[in-house]
C-alpha positions as a printed NumPy array, in Angstrom:
array([[  1.91 ,  17.831,  13.504],
       [  2.429,  19.202,  10.009],
       [ -0.158,  17.242,   8.013],
       [  1.414,  18.211,   4.667],
       [  4.76 ,  16.918,   5.842],
       [  3.237,  13.641,   7.004],
       [  1.324,  13.197,   3.74 ],
       [  4.511,  13.869,   1.759],
       [  6.439,  11.293,   3.788],
       [  3.588,   8.803,   3.481],
       [  3.582,   9.157,  -0.301],
       [  7.352,   8.668,  -0.314],
       [  7.049,   5.58 ,   1.877],
       [  4.323,   3.94 ,  -0.22 ],
       [  6.208,   4.67 ,  -3.433],
       [  9.549,   3.442,  -2.127],
       [  8.357,   0.468,  -0.113],
       [  5.91 ,  -0.961,  -2.648],
       [  6.763,   0.347,  -6.103],
       [ 10.56 ,   0.726,  -6.046],
       [ 11.235,  -2.898,  -5.128],
       [  9.962,  -6.149,  -6.595],
       [  9.315,  -9.687,  -5.394],
       [ 12.767, -10.861,  -6.467],
       [ 14.573,  -8.347,  -4.252],
       [ 12.122,  -8.861,  -1.382],
       [ 12.899, -12.58 ,  -1.508],
       [ 16.616, -11.784,  -1.515],
       [ 16.19 ,  -9.735,   1.674],
       [ 14.253, -12.549,   3.322],
       [ 16.862, -15.142,   2.341],
       [ 20.154, -13.294,   2.878],
       [ 19.037, -10.929,   5.68 ],
       [ 21.941,  -8.63 ,   6.681],
       [ 24.023, -10.027,   3.807],
       [ 21.495,  -8.77 ,   1.253],
       [ 22.882,  -5.748,  -0.606],
       [ 19.362,  -4.682,  -1.494],
       [ 18.451,  -4.28 ,   2.201],
       [ 20.952,  -1.412,   2.314],
       [ 20.06 ,   0.012,  -1.104],
       [ 16.332,  -0.106,  -0.363],
       [ 16.799,   1.853,   2.869],
       [ 18.844,   4.505,   1.051],
       [ 16.128,   4.718,  -1.621],
       [ 13.502,   5.331,   1.072],
       [ 15.648,   8.066,   2.605],
       [ 16.314,   9.626,  -0.805],
       [ 12.661,   9.656,  -1.839],
       [ 11.712,  11.126,   1.552],
       [ 14.199,  13.952,   1.079],
       [ 12.966,  14.48 ,  -2.496],
       [  9.389,  15.171,  -1.348],
       [ 10.672,  17.472,   1.427],
       [ 13.411,  19.376,  -0.455],
       [ 14.68 ,  21.333,   2.545],
       [ 18.373,  21.27 ,   3.491],
       [ 17.635,  20.855,   7.192],
       [ 15.558,  17.748,   6.446],
       [ 18.653,  15.794,   5.418],
       [ 19.226,  14.576,   8.981],
       [ 15.63 ,  13.379,   9.251],
       [ 15.802,  11.665,   5.851],
       [ 18.883,   9.796,   7.088],
       [ 17.014,   8.872,  10.286],
       [ 14.122,   7.521,   8.18 ],
       [ 16.576,   5.46 ,   6.09 ],
       [ 18.315,   3.999,   9.155],
       [ 15.039,   3.203,  10.943],
       [ 13.684,   1.615,   7.759],
       [ 16.8  ,  -0.552,   7.554],
       [ 16.423,  -1.686,  11.185],
       [ 12.707,  -2.452,  10.844],
       [ 13.178,  -4.376,   7.591],
       [ 16.128,  -6.295,   9.033],
       [ 14.066,  -7.356,  12.052],
       [ 11.229,  -8.329,   9.722],
       [ 13.471, -10.819,   7.904],
       [ 13.822, -12.785,  11.157],
       [ 10.071, -12.829,  11.862],
       [  7.556, -15.39 ,  10.57 ],
       [  6.062, -14.315,   7.26 ],
       [  2.341, -13.591,   7.173],
       [ -0.418, -11.04 ,   7.721],
       [  0.659,  -9.834,  11.159],
       [  4.274,  -9.548,  10.076],
       [  3.144,  -7.22 ,   7.27 ],
       [  0.824,  -5.158,   9.496],
       [  3.355,  -4.713,  12.321],
       [  6.072,  -3.804,   9.807],
       [  3.917,  -1.065,   8.262],
       [  2.788,   0.247,  11.659],
       [  6.434,   0.526,  12.706],
       [  7.308,   2.496,   9.563],
       [  4.286,   4.788,   9.985],
       [  5.225,   5.415,  13.616],
       [  8.633,   6.687,  12.516],
       [  6.991,   9.002,   9.955],
       [  4.657,  10.373,  12.624],
       [  7.598,  11.05 ,  14.952],
       [  9.453,  12.862,  12.136],
       [  6.35 ,  14.895,  11.217],
       [  6.004,  15.896,  14.868],
       [  9.689,  16.732,  15.272],
       [ 10.531,  18.609,  12.075],
       [  9.179,  22.126,  11.684],
       [  9.277,  23.82 ,   8.309],
       [  7.76 ,  27.1  ,   7.185],
       [  8.507,  26.33 ,   3.522],
       [  5.694,  25.266,   1.238],
       [  6.128,  21.64 ,   0.259],
       [  5.778,  20.56 ,  -3.394],
       [  2.699,  18.521,  -2.56 ],
       [  0.825,  21.647,  -1.423],
       [  0.933,  23.179,  -4.908],
       [ -0.929,  20.108,  -6.204],
       [ -3.914,  20.675,  -3.924],
       [ -5.83 ,  22.958,  -6.298],
       [ -9.223,  21.241,  -6.428],
       [-12.11 ,  22.333,  -4.208],
       [-14.037,  19.058,  -4.228],
       [-11.271,  16.535,  -3.544],
       [ -7.608,  16.445,  -2.592],
       [ -5.354,  15.601,  -5.538],
       [ -2.441,  14.448,  -3.294],
       [ -4.839,  12.233,  -1.34 ],
       [ -6.233,  10.878,  -4.615],
       [ -2.71 ,   9.941,  -5.729],
       [ -2.081,   8.271,  -2.372],
       [ -5.421,   6.437,  -2.557],
       [ -4.652,   5.06 ,  -6.034],
       [ -1.167,   3.974,  -4.948],
       [ -2.595,   2.246,  -1.856],
       [ -5.305,   0.525,  -3.87 ],
       [ -2.967,  -1.222,  -6.294],
       [  0.084,  -3.04 ,  -4.938],
       [ -0.38 ,  -2.582,  -1.15 ],
       [ -4.041,  -3.616,  -1.385],
       [ -3.164,  -6.699,  -3.446],
       [ -0.576,  -7.752,  -0.864],
       [ -2.956,  -7.175,   2.049],
       [ -5.848,  -9.065,   0.429],
       [ -3.55 , -11.95 ,  -0.51 ],
       [ -2.257, -12.218,   3.076],
       [ -5.757, -12.046,   4.595],
       [ -7.054, -14.774,   2.275],
       [ -3.999, -16.9  ,   2.991],
       [ -4.341, -16.478,   6.762],
       [ -7.95 , -17.661,   6.686],
       [ -7.133, -20.357,   4.105],
       [ -9.488, -19.007,   1.471],
       [ -8.626, -19.982,  -2.091],
       [ -6.056, -22.686,  -1.457],
       [ -7.282, -25.   ,  -4.247],
       [ -5.794, -25.27 ,  -7.727],
       [ -8.913, -23.749,  -9.297],
       [ -8.3  , -20.588,  -7.272],
       [ -4.603, -20.511,  -8.127],
       [ -5.544, -20.326, -11.81 ],
       [ -7.493, -17.07 , -11.378],
       [ -5.25 , -15.209,  -8.926],
       [ -3.294, -13.221, -11.521],
       [ -6.441, -12.196, -13.382],
       [ -8.128, -11.483, -10.056],
       [ -5.338,  -9.094,  -9.053],
       [ -5.719,  -7.111, -12.295],
       [ -9.513,  -6.997, -11.999],
       [ -9.154,  -5.955,  -8.37 ],
       [ -6.86 ,  -3.044,  -9.324],
       [ -9.352,  -1.801, -11.898],
       [-12.411,  -2.118,  -9.664],
       [-10.707,  -0.323,  -6.779],
       [ -9.632,   2.589,  -8.977],
       [-13.151,   2.843, -10.415],
       [-14.6  ,   2.737,  -6.907],
       [-12.392,   5.623,  -5.784],
       [-13.494,   7.672,  -8.799],
       [-17.184,   6.876,  -8.178],
       [-16.838,   7.894,  -4.515],
       [-15.246,  11.199,  -5.52 ],
       [-18.05 ,  12.038,  -7.956],
       [-20.703,  10.713,  -5.569],
       [-21.922,   7.873,  -7.809],
       [-22.396,   5.19 ,  -5.156],
       [-25.037,   3.487,  -7.318],
       [-22.319,   2.69 ,  -9.87 ],
       [-20.336,   0.888,  -7.159],
       [-23.378,  -1.265,  -6.408],
       [-23.719,  -1.983, -10.12 ],
       [-20.114,  -3.245, -10.317],
       [-20.623,  -5.514,  -7.295],
       [-23.889,  -6.846,  -8.742],
       [-22.34 ,  -7.446, -12.171],
       [-19.429,  -9.316, -10.632],
       [-21.797, -11.437,  -8.541],
       [-23.903, -12.357, -11.574],
       [-20.815, -13.493, -13.469],
       [-19.976, -15.904, -10.63 ],
       [-23.565, -17.04 , -10.01 ],
       [-23.435, -20.172, -12.198],
       [-20.019, -21.296, -10.989],
       [-20.398, -24.67 ,  -9.25 ],
       [-16.941, -24.478,  -7.658],
       [-17.843, -23.43 ,  -4.106],
       [-14.247, -22.826,  -3.07 ],
       [-13.618, -20.542,  -6.018],
       [-16.856, -18.656,  -5.316],
       [-15.865, -18.138,  -1.67 ],
       [-12.443, -16.92 ,  -2.794],
       [-13.945, -14.382,  -5.228],
       [-16.539, -13.15 ,  -2.722],
       [-13.994, -12.738,   0.086],
       [-11.581, -10.936,  -2.225],
       [-14.384,  -8.736,  -3.567],
       [-15.553,  -7.615,  -0.122],
       [-11.98 ,  -6.847,   0.952],
       [-11.267,  -5.072,  -2.32 ],
       [-14.317,  -2.81 ,  -2.234],
       [-13.894,  -2.158,   1.482],
       [-10.352,  -0.885,   0.948],
       [-11.401,   1.157,  -2.101],
       [-14.322,   2.804,  -0.288],
       [-12.088,   3.837,   2.609],
       [ -9.498,   5.242,   0.212],
       [-12.179,   7.034,  -1.813],
       [-13.697,   8.657,   1.283],
       [-10.189,   9.673,   2.325],
       [ -9.819,  11.86 ,  -0.789],
       [-13.034,  13.855,  -0.416],
       [-13.013,  17.226,   1.355]])
């Protein structure tokens, strides 16, 4: 399998599936299903972005195949119960298609992403992917995990969710940077500082919510940070 091709398609998928659609349009897809115009537009966007990162004429057929498969998977998803497993299975299905394409398409041309890989200590394309994964996809995953296990269902937790998402984005990006430069002590300092801030909080439910979110957040960030190092 061409690893550069797969990484290019993965970047296109993450960008298109998480950053080129918003909650309003996602809700429209869930509500209107096949009647949703955005279901069709979103699939074409995914195909277009995929072709953009692999600018080879022969890849047009595969970009169309990615768009059609994305449409089918998303359409099926609208008929499935919403929740953590729905999200995980949906993403696994999309990744499976990308793997099949990366295995099937053979190109001798240098992909744009390869010219970005000019650092000896860490992969710049992987760093970009790690940052993209650690913002919106990570927030969605953490939210679904906490919801599945009914952590943070009280009103006091609802009041801090927006701020928590922003703080989570920042701490995950910092964690990735600290992993790249090998400053694991700084990661421990952030965790300790966050714990101290919550130490005097008498709201047990809120404390459990913050701790669970923190462990998930740093776990995801550490994995993404390690992914970028060579």
